[in-house]
Amino acid sequence: MILQYATEDLAAWHRDLLRYGHRLTGEADVAEDLAQEAMLRLLRSPAASRPDNPRAWLYRVVTNLVRDRARSLDRVQRKYVPIDADEPATPSADFERRETVARVRAVLERLTPRDQEMLILRESGFQHSEIAHIVGVKPQSVSVLLSRALERFKAAYLSEARL
Amino acid sequence: MTHSFPHFLIEFADGELRPGQRERLQHHLGECSHCEAALSELKATRTSFASLLAELDQAEPEVWSASVQAIYAPQRVALPVERSSRSQRWRWAAGIVLVSGAAVASATMLRNYTFSAVETEAAPEPAVPAPPPATPSGGVFVDAPGGVARIELSAVAAGTRVSFRVTTDSMIGLHSYGASAPSFVAQSGRIVVRMSGRPAELRLLVPASITQLQVLVDGQRVALIEQGRLRVTASDRRISFEVAEP
């Protein structure tokens, strides 16, 4: 099989997706699942139907997977079982990490999932047309939706800061 | 020009306005303190959001960068799997089962392997049962630049342990669906998945640099991936290996 993509690009995209998944869910293991699933879908897609903008395409896949996961979260109980933990994580480092994630996620979760997606995608450097494609909205709506999302973020940020 | 709507300011800040619009708004901002303040506030809010994300990013597992680099390592292992057609792949797979199921052949094959430190830990002596009549088996599909071994398990008792042992200094990613195990990337050593009793699918993202990986079910080695080639070393109806479609 001949790859159409440079390995450097694949590695960079995979790394970006890990970060995106982590930003959206706050869970490292979930982010790994999502990133790998998206990369597998890209690599397994027939050469003729591979996307013109693979990075945006991958983000769209992860976005949809996160939405699917959120929908089924009540039905599926994920378990994280550190089996054969020969090298357990340092308790204090792990605790600090979890605290940071919880604190940041507390602010983000005051936003709607779409608000989070749009703001994170904007910070990931996507253009408005790409954000529209990834999130599934009309391109001309992006700036309005971003504007409202930013307003809601500001309110959430200030509110969380007061707590 | 009247005060700009917030979304125009966002388009301005993001460079999404057409040249004419941009110049008009730029001119307006020079004259309107209200809109200029709104733009500054928008930028400040964005900075706050970016700072928050940066905090979250700092809590990412450090292993990610290294593991991704390992997965997309430039060296590649070519699989000796016939891939010209599905039927050929299955014939190849069936051949492996038959060969590995045969007692003499299996014993000879296993003696030829020299396992390093990981193997001495439990030193499981694989049973050599008679080959099943039509056990589905397969190969391991290694998609460039790394590979994916898709392993499905069914009818396994709760608590069954499936181990993956890596004897080289490589990182592998394990992603499980339906098993009671985390999805993560590990560097050499061993990953153990404890089955929940339900059918499960395990996917191993195998970097190209890997030279040897063992798959064990309850301590019994059922497969060996060596030099990019899958060898089923003991028949076990509970586990099947599928060739992933490219």
Tab-separated table of C-alpha atoms in Angstrom:
chain	number	residue	atom	x	y	z
A	1	MET	CA	0.000	0.000	0.000
A	2	ILE	CA	1.349	3.368	-0.916
A	3	LEU	CA	0.599	6.103	1.502
A	4	GLN	CA	-0.542	9.420	0.184
A	5	TYR	CA	0.577	11.198	3.280
A	6	ALA	CA	3.971	11.953	4.660
A	7	THR	CA	4.727	10.205	7.905
A	8	GLU	CA	5.598	13.567	9.424
A	9	ASP	CA	2.104	14.793	8.613
A	10	LEU	CA	0.507	11.656	10.019
A	11	ALA	CA	2.458	11.984	13.242
A	12	ALA	CA	1.575	15.673	13.539
A	13	TRP	CA	-2.108	15.022	12.866
A	14	HIS	CA	-2.196	12.166	15.338
A	15	ARG	CA	-0.586	14.390	17.953
A	16	ASP	CA	-3.059	17.184	17.211
A	17	LEU	CA	-5.988	14.799	17.535
A	18	LEU	CA	-4.750	13.555	20.892
A	19	ARG	CA	-4.689	17.136	22.093
A	20	TYR	CA	-8.081	17.933	20.592
A	21	GLY	CA	-9.660	14.854	22.149
A	22	HIS	CA	-8.110	15.674	25.480
A	23	ARG	CA	-9.326	19.240	25.314
A	24	LEU	CA	-12.857	18.112	24.527
A	25	THR	CA	-13.114	15.284	27.023
A	26	GLY	CA	-10.418	15.878	29.624
A	27	GLU	CA	-9.683	12.148	29.547
A	28	ALA	CA	-6.364	10.981	28.211
A	29	ASP	CA	-7.390	7.408	27.502
A	30	VAL	CA	-10.492	8.532	25.675
A	31	ALA	CA	-8.423	10.944	23.633
A	32	GLU	CA	-6.155	8.071	22.616
A	33	ASP	CA	-9.126	5.992	21.488
A	34	LEU	CA	-10.569	8.845	19.487
A	35	ALA	CA	-7.307	9.799	17.846
A	36	GLN	CA	-6.509	6.271	16.844
A	37	GLU	CA	-9.984	5.635	15.504
A	38	ALA	CA	-9.776	8.727	13.340
A	39	MET	CA	-6.309	7.856	12.050
A	40	LEU	CA	-7.415	4.317	11.243
A	41	ARG	CA	-10.394	5.601	9.308
A	42	LEU	CA	-8.156	7.858	7.296
A	43	LEU	CA	-5.601	5.162	6.535
A	44	ARG	CA	-8.261	2.628	5.656
A	45	SER	CA	-10.252	4.899	3.422
A	46	PRO	CA	-9.979	4.032	-0.256
A	47	ALA	CA	-7.367	6.104	-2.014
A	48	ALA	CA	-9.949	7.521	-4.392
A	49	SER	CA	-12.095	8.915	-1.625
A	50	ARG	CA	-9.443	10.358	0.623
A	51	PRO	CA	-10.227	13.865	1.783
A	52	ASP	CA	-8.699	16.947	0.247
A	53	ASN	CA	-8.166	18.448	3.676
A	54	PRO	CA	-7.211	15.455	5.795
A	55	ARG	CA	-6.505	17.455	8.940
A	56	ALA	CA	-9.966	19.019	8.964
A	57	TRP	CA	-11.455	15.658	8.037
A	58	LEU	CA	-9.734	14.011	10.998
A	59	TYR	CA	-10.969	16.714	13.363
A	60	ARG	CA	-14.469	16.215	12.049
A	61	VAL	CA	-14.238	12.478	12.753
A	62	VAL	CA	-13.045	13.109	16.300
A	63	THR	CA	-15.752	15.726	16.826
A	64	ASN	CA	-18.428	13.265	15.772
A	65	LEU	CA	-16.909	10.499	17.884
A	66	VAL	CA	-16.962	12.775	20.926
A	67	ARG	CA	-20.604	13.584	20.268
A	68	ASP	CA	-21.444	9.887	19.860
A	69	ARG	CA	-19.627	9.124	23.057
A	70	ALA	CA	-21.491	11.835	24.929
A	71	ARG	CA	-24.772	10.413	23.716
A	72	SER	CA	-23.938	6.904	24.832
A	73	LEU	CA	-22.165	7.807	28.038
A	74	ASP	CA	-25.203	6.983	30.108
A	75	ARG	CA	-25.426	3.560	28.576
A	76	VAL	CA	-21.781	2.608	28.548
A	77	GLN	CA	-19.761	2.636	31.687
A	78	ARG	CA	-16.113	2.959	30.967
A	79	LYS	CA	-13.731	1.410	33.362
A	80	TYR	CA	-10.159	2.397	33.785
A	81	VAL	CA	-8.316	-0.491	35.343
A	82	PRO	CA	-4.578	-0.065	35.761
A	83	ILE	CA	-3.691	-3.721	35.564
A	84	ASP	CA	-0.199	-4.953	36.333
A	85	ALA	CA	0.883	-1.494	37.212
A	86	ASP	CA	4.593	-2.234	37.325
A	87	GLU	CA	5.291	1.445	37.028
A	88	PRO	CA	2.532	3.246	38.879
A	89	ALA	CA	2.151	6.920	38.287
A	90	THR	CA	3.550	9.171	40.940
A	91	PRO	CA	0.564	9.858	43.212
A	92	SER	CA	1.249	13.546	43.696
A	93	ALA	CA	1.925	14.191	40.014
A	94	ASP	CA	-1.183	12.270	39.069
A	95	PHE	CA	-3.241	14.169	41.598
A	96	GLU	CA	-2.008	17.538	40.351
A	97	ARG	CA	-2.736	16.525	36.785
A	98	ARG	CA	-6.251	15.478	37.620
A	99	GLU	CA	-6.846	18.669	39.551
A	100	THR	CA	-5.717	20.812	36.647
A	101	VAL	CA	-7.917	18.921	34.234
A	102	ALA	CA	-10.893	19.098	36.570
A	103	ARG	CA	-10.467	22.837	37.099
A	104	VAL	CA	-10.218	23.633	33.410
A	105	ARG	CA	-12.970	21.270	32.450
A	106	ALA	CA	-15.226	22.869	35.071
A	107	VAL	CA	-15.056	26.082	33.077
A	108	LEU	CA	-15.362	24.446	29.674
A	109	GLU	CA	-18.310	22.343	30.711
A	110	ARG	CA	-20.274	25.463	31.430
A	111	LEU	CA	-20.313	25.877	27.663
A	112	THR	CA	-22.332	23.818	25.246
A	113	PRO	CA	-20.410	21.079	23.423
A	114	ARG	CA	-20.639	23.087	20.207
A	115	ASP	CA	-19.274	26.183	21.885
A	116	GLN	CA	-16.346	24.156	23.136
A	117	GLU	CA	-15.729	22.629	19.725
A	118	MET	CA	-15.806	25.944	17.939
A	119	LEU	CA	-13.579	27.802	20.349
A	120	ILE	CA	-11.060	24.972	20.523
A	121	LEU	CA	-11.012	24.625	16.747
A	122	ARG	CA	-10.436	28.350	16.407
A	123	GLU	CA	-7.528	28.125	18.807
A	124	SER	CA	-6.239	25.160	16.815
A	125	GLY	CA	-5.768	27.495	13.873
A	126	PHE	CA	-8.640	26.495	11.624
A	127	GLN	CA	-10.261	28.967	9.276
A	128	HIS	CA	-13.955	29.651	9.554
A	129	SER	CA	-14.778	27.538	6.510
A	130	GLU	CA	-12.910	24.618	8.033
A	131	ILE	CA	-14.642	25.069	11.381
A	132	ALA	CA	-17.975	25.023	9.563
A	133	HIS	CA	-17.035	21.760	7.860
A	134	ILE	CA	-15.830	20.132	11.074
A	135	VAL	CA	-18.695	21.196	13.282
A	136	GLY	CA	-21.365	20.908	10.607
A	137	VAL	CA	-22.718	24.443	10.425
A	138	LYS	CA	-23.049	26.960	7.618
A	139	PRO	CA	-19.817	28.859	6.957
A	140	GLN	CA	-21.564	32.202	7.276
A	141	SER	CA	-22.782	31.245	10.766
A	142	VAL	CA	-19.335	30.596	12.181
A	143	SER	CA	-18.453	34.117	13.255
A	144	VAL	CA	-21.841	34.614	14.929
A	145	LEU	CA	-21.555	31.301	16.746
A	146	LEU	CA	-17.974	32.061	17.744
A	147	SER	CA	-19.031	35.437	19.045
A	148	ARG	CA	-21.765	33.949	21.201
A	149	ALA	CA	-19.480	31.159	22.389
A	150	LEU	CA	-16.884	33.701	23.456
A	151	GLU	CA	-19.491	35.669	25.381
A	152	ARG	CA	-20.617	32.530	27.178
A	153	PHE	CA	-17.021	31.591	27.882
A	154	LYS	CA	-16.351	34.992	29.393
A	155	ALA	CA	-19.351	34.630	31.677
A	156	ALA	CA	-18.337	31.098	32.655
A	157	TYR	CA	-14.742	32.114	33.237
A	158	LEU	CA	-15.675	34.996	35.465
A	159	SER	CA	-18.240	32.924	37.293
A	160	GLU	CA	-15.750	30.123	37.940
A	161	ALA	CA	-13.145	32.614	39.068
A	162	ARG	CA	-15.532	33.918	41.706
A	163	LEU	CA	-16.113	30.453	43.160
B	1	MET	CA	-20.275	53.629	9.886
B	2	THR	CA	-22.294	52.350	12.826
B	3	HIS	CA	-20.815	50.246	15.592
B	4	SER	CA	-19.714	46.854	14.390
B	5	PHE	CA	-21.462	43.708	15.384
B	6	PRO	CA	-19.305	41.399	17.476
B	7	HIS	CA	-19.124	38.783	14.762
B	8	PHE	CA	-17.633	41.340	12.370
B	9	LEU	CA	-14.935	41.998	14.925
B	10	ILE	CA	-14.252	38.263	15.107
B	11	GLU	CA	-14.002	38.056	11.341
B	12	PHE	CA	-11.693	41.039	11.440
B	13	ALA	CA	-9.512	39.501	14.130
B	14	ASP	CA	-9.398	36.192	12.261
B	15	GLY	CA	-8.574	37.755	8.916
B	16	GLU	CA	-11.817	36.496	7.439
B	17	LEU	CA	-13.114	39.813	6.073
B	18	ARG	CA	-12.783	40.653	2.421
B	19	PRO	CA	-10.220	43.380	1.664
B	20	GLY	CA	-12.794	46.168	1.205
B	21	GLN	CA	-14.654	45.273	4.383
B	22	ARG	CA	-11.440	44.994	6.294
B	23	GLU	CA	-10.279	48.450	5.273
B	24	ARG	CA	-13.628	50.010	6.166
B	25	LEU	CA	-13.635	48.398	9.582
B	26	GLN	CA	-10.023	49.301	10.135
B	27	HIS	CA	-10.903	52.906	9.394
B	28	HIS	CA	-13.914	52.757	11.716
B	29	LEU	CA	-11.839	51.327	14.544
B	30	GLY	CA	-9.525	54.301	14.275
B	31	GLU	CA	-12.439	56.609	14.924
B	32	CYS	CA	-14.672	54.627	17.278
B	33	SER	CA	-13.409	54.034	20.798
B	34	HIS	CA	-16.437	51.851	21.509
B	35	CYS	CA	-15.588	49.324	18.793
B	36	GLU	CA	-11.903	49.523	19.546
B	37	ALA	CA	-12.627	48.651	23.170
B	38	ALA	CA	-14.895	45.814	22.053
B	39	LEU	CA	-12.109	44.434	19.878
B	40	SER	CA	-9.633	44.645	22.738
B	41	GLU	CA	-12.038	42.851	25.025
B	42	LEU	CA	-12.601	40.158	22.442
B	43	LYS	CA	-8.866	39.617	22.141
B	44	ALA	CA	-8.503	39.505	25.905
B	45	THR	CA	-11.240	36.894	26.191
B	46	ARG	CA	-9.511	34.854	23.543
B	47	THR	CA	-6.248	35.093	25.418
B	48	SER	CA	-7.983	33.830	28.547
B	49	PHE	CA	-9.405	30.920	26.614
B	50	ALA	CA	-6.028	30.096	25.091
B	51	SER	CA	-4.423	30.216	28.560
B	52	LEU	CA	-7.013	27.827	29.882
B	53	LEU	CA	-6.350	25.409	27.047
B	54	ALA	CA	-2.632	25.698	27.660
B	55	GLU	CA	-3.212	24.583	31.241
B	56	LEU	CA	-5.135	21.603	29.986
B	57	ASP	CA	-2.433	20.790	27.457
B	58	GLN	CA	0.172	20.770	30.195
B	59	ALA	CA	-1.769	17.971	31.855
B	60	GLU	CA	-1.423	15.746	28.803
B	61	PRO	CA	0.489	12.511	29.287
B	62	GLU	CA	4.143	13.108	28.483
B	63	VAL	CA	4.320	9.767	26.728
B	64	TRP	CA	2.147	10.928	23.853
B	65	SER	CA	4.806	12.676	21.833
B	66	ALA	CA	7.219	9.794	22.082
B	67	SER	CA	4.593	7.197	21.350
B	68	VAL	CA	3.313	8.983	18.282
B	69	GLN	CA	6.857	9.315	16.996
B	70	ALA	CA	7.349	5.603	17.569
B	71	ILE	CA	4.165	4.707	15.731
B	72	TYR	CA	5.179	6.716	12.710
B	73	ALA	CA	8.796	5.718	12.766
B	74	PRO	CA	10.246	5.841	9.276
B	75	GLN	CA	11.406	2.236	9.180
B	76	ARG	CA	8.831	-0.221	7.996
B	77	VAL	CA	8.378	-3.934	8.212
B	78	ALA	CA	6.949	-5.576	5.165
B	79	LEU	CA	4.484	-8.294	5.883
B	80	PRO	CA	4.867	-11.567	4.100
B	81	VAL	CA	1.104	-11.820	3.813
B	82	GLU	CA	-0.416	-12.467	0.444
B	83	ARG	CA	-2.694	-9.533	-0.081
B	84	SER	CA	-3.748	-9.927	-3.669
B	85	SER	CA	-7.183	-11.182	-2.754
B	86	ARG	CA	-9.279	-11.951	0.279
B	87	SER	CA	-9.453	-15.647	-0.574
B	88	GLN	CA	-5.681	-15.840	-0.779
B	89	ARG	CA	-5.380	-14.153	2.565
B	90	TRP	CA	-7.730	-16.633	4.159
B	91	ARG	CA	-5.924	-19.552	2.548
B	92	TRP	CA	-2.709	-18.218	3.984
B	93	ALA	CA	-4.355	-17.841	7.348
B	94	ALA	CA	-5.815	-21.312	7.302
B	95	GLY	CA	-2.394	-22.641	6.405
B	96	ILE	CA	-0.926	-21.029	9.462
B	97	VAL	CA	-3.498	-22.630	11.703
B	98	LEU	CA	-2.908	-26.046	10.276
B	99	VAL	CA	0.809	-25.745	10.443
B	100	SER	CA	0.823	-24.362	13.924
B	101	GLY	CA	-1.720	-26.891	15.068
B	102	ALA	CA	0.386	-29.804	14.040
B	103	ALA	CA	2.307	-31.040	17.028
B	104	VAL	CA	5.654	-31.698	15.412
B	105	ALA	CA	5.649	-28.532	13.418
B	106	SER	CA	4.660	-26.426	16.390
B	107	ALA	CA	7.264	-27.921	18.644
B	108	THR	CA	9.947	-27.376	16.055
B	109	MET	CA	8.843	-23.847	15.440
B	110	LEU	CA	8.733	-22.935	19.085
B	111	ARG	CA	12.153	-24.320	19.765
B	112	ASN	CA	13.486	-22.018	17.130
B	113	TYR	CA	12.403	-18.935	18.988
B	114	THR	CA	14.620	-17.454	21.539
B	115	PHE	CA	12.780	-15.224	23.905
B	116	SER	CA	14.452	-12.632	25.970
B	117	ALA	CA	13.823	-11.578	29.544
B	118	VAL	CA	10.114	-11.200	29.127
B	119	GLU	CA	9.731	-14.793	28.104
B	120	THR	CA	11.492	-16.112	31.172
B	121	GLU	CA	8.965	-14.455	33.424
B	122	ALA	CA	6.317	-17.094	33.008
B	123	ALA	CA	7.797	-19.302	30.339
B	124	PRO	CA	4.420	-20.579	29.244
B	125	GLU	CA	4.660	-23.831	27.430
B	126	PRO	CA	1.986	-23.678	24.807
B	127	ALA	CA	-0.386	-26.534	24.605
B	128	VAL	CA	-0.562	-28.221	21.264
B	129	PRO	CA	-4.141	-29.215	20.725
B	130	ALA	CA	-5.423	-30.776	17.574
B	131	PRO	CA	-6.228	-28.230	14.923
B	132	PRO	CA	-9.867	-27.240	14.877
B	133	PRO	CA	-11.781	-28.058	11.734
B	134	ALA	CA	-12.389	-24.531	10.566
B	135	THR	CA	-11.075	-22.066	13.062
B	136	PRO	CA	-11.200	-18.577	11.719
B	137	SER	CA	-7.802	-17.119	11.822
B	138	GLY	CA	-5.874	-14.706	9.787
B	139	GLY	CA	-2.862	-12.600	9.616
B	140	VAL	CA	-1.924	-9.311	10.982
B	141	PHE	CA	-2.472	-6.406	8.776
B	142	VAL	CA	0.327	-3.962	8.992
B	143	ASP	CA	-0.661	-0.747	7.431
B	144	ALA	CA	2.174	1.584	6.731
B	145	PRO	CA	3.806	3.133	8.580
B	146	GLY	CA	2.978	1.042	11.619
B	147	GLY	CA	0.465	-1.684	11.895
B	148	VAL	CA	-2.773	-2.729	13.432
B	149	ALA	CA	-3.394	-6.153	14.833
B	150	ARG	CA	-7.096	-6.500	15.319
B	151	ILE	CA	-7.907	-9.272	17.707
B	152	GLU	CA	-11.405	-10.325	18.581
B	153	LEU	CA	-12.278	-12.463	21.529
B	154	SER	CA	-15.529	-14.169	22.206
B	155	ALA	CA	-16.909	-16.583	24.780
B	156	VAL	CA	-14.225	-15.742	27.270
B	157	ALA	CA	-14.928	-16.046	30.954
B	158	ALA	CA	-14.883	-12.935	33.051
B	159	GLY	CA	-11.450	-12.402	34.463
B	160	THR	CA	-9.637	-14.110	31.622
B	161	ARG	CA	-6.355	-12.386	31.163
B	162	VAL	CA	-5.031	-11.588	27.759
B	163	SER	CA	-1.448	-10.483	27.752
B	164	PHE	CA	0.606	-8.806	25.138
B	165	ARG	CA	4.302	-9.050	25.599
B	166	VAL	CA	6.680	-6.931	23.708
B	167	THR	CA	10.246	-8.000	23.738
B	168	THR	CA	11.751	-5.097	21.946
B	169	ASP	CA	12.153	-1.600	23.114
B	170	SER	CA	9.143	-0.406	21.190
B	171	MET	CA	5.980	1.327	22.035
B	172	ILE	CA	2.702	-0.269	21.213
B	173	GLY	CA	-0.730	1.158	21.573
B	174	LEU	CA	-3.549	-0.959	22.910
B	175	HIS	CA	-7.113	0.058	22.377
B	176	SER	CA	-9.804	-2.148	23.757
B	177	TYR	CA	-13.486	-2.244	23.102
B	178	GLY	CA	-15.549	-4.288	25.492
B	179	ALA	CA	-12.718	-5.522	27.661
B	180	SER	CA	-12.006	-4.195	31.062
B	181	ALA	CA	-8.789	-2.500	30.211
B	182	PRO	CA	-7.469	0.910	29.537
B	183	SER	CA	-6.432	2.069	26.151
B	184	PHE	CA	-2.941	3.255	26.291
B	185	VAL	CA	0.505	3.112	24.913
B	186	ALA	CA	3.139	1.072	26.649
B	187	GLN	CA	6.795	0.727	26.084
B	188	SER	CA	7.988	-2.862	25.946
B	189	GLY	CA	7.173	-5.112	28.858
B	190	ARG	CA	3.687	-6.406	29.205
B	191	ILE	CA	0.114	-5.241	28.870
B	192	VAL	CA	-2.576	-7.348	30.454
B	193	VAL	CA	-6.221	-7.061	29.600
B	194	ARG	CA	-8.681	-8.602	31.993
B	195	MET	CA	-11.747	-9.658	30.107
B	196	SER	CA	-15.152	-8.660	31.334
B	197	GLY	CA	-16.825	-11.809	30.064
B	198	ARG	CA	-18.257	-10.116	27.029
B	199	PRO	CA	-16.936	-10.397	23.509
B	200	ALA	CA	-14.300	-7.818	22.978
B	201	GLU	CA	-12.147	-6.394	20.336
B	202	LEU	CA	-8.590	-5.409	20.957
B	203	ARG	CA	-6.566	-3.409	18.573
B	204	LEU	CA	-2.869	-3.154	18.808
B	205	LEU	CA	-1.194	-0.355	17.029
B	206	VAL	CA	2.121	-1.895	16.241
B	207	PRO	CA	4.987	0.367	15.296
B	208	ALA	CA	7.058	-0.657	12.344
B	209	SER	CA	10.110	-0.985	14.532
B	210	ILE	CA	8.634	-3.806	16.564
B	211	THR	CA	10.272	-7.166	16.099
B	212	GLN	CA	8.417	-9.428	18.455
B	213	LEU	CA	5.090	-9.456	20.215
B	214	GLN	CA	3.459	-12.338	21.988
B	215	VAL	CA	-0.235	-12.738	22.647
B	216	LEU	CA	-1.194	-14.901	25.587
B	217	VAL	CA	-4.550	-15.962	26.956
B	218	ASP	CA	-4.381	-16.977	30.591
B	219	GLY	CA	-0.670	-17.481	30.317
B	220	GLN	CA	-0.837	-19.606	27.235
B	221	ARG	CA	0.763	-18.170	24.192
B	222	VAL	CA	-1.637	-18.248	21.308
B	223	ALA	CA	0.120	-16.094	18.829
B	224	LEU	CA	3.386	-14.521	18.081
B	225	ILE	CA	4.008	-11.561	15.902
B	226	GLU	CA	7.602	-11.632	14.876
B	227	GLN	CA	9.277	-9.579	12.227
B	228	GLY	CA	5.881	-8.387	11.155
B	229	ARG	CA	4.524	-11.891	10.700
B	230	LEU	CA	1.807	-13.493	12.723
B	231	ARG	CA	2.199	-17.075	13.824
B	232	VAL	CA	-0.625	-18.742	15.650
B	233	THR	CA	1.147	-21.004	18.062
B	234	ALA	CA	-1.801	-22.655	19.718
B	235	SER	CA	-5.329	-23.041	18.573
B	236	ASP	CA	-7.847	-21.337	20.726
B	237	ARG	CA	-11.386	-20.918	19.585
B	238	ARG	CA	-11.875	-17.979	21.859
B	239	ILE	CA	-9.512	-15.765	19.991
B	240	SER	CA	-9.405	-14.867	16.375
B	241	PHE	CA	-7.185	-12.651	14.384
B	242	GLU	CA	-8.582	-10.739	11.518
B	243	VAL	CA	-6.972	-9.184	8.580
B	244	ALA	CA	-7.952	-5.579	8.687
B	245	GLU	CA	-9.094	-4.150	5.430
B	246	PRO	CA	-6.789	-1.494	4.083
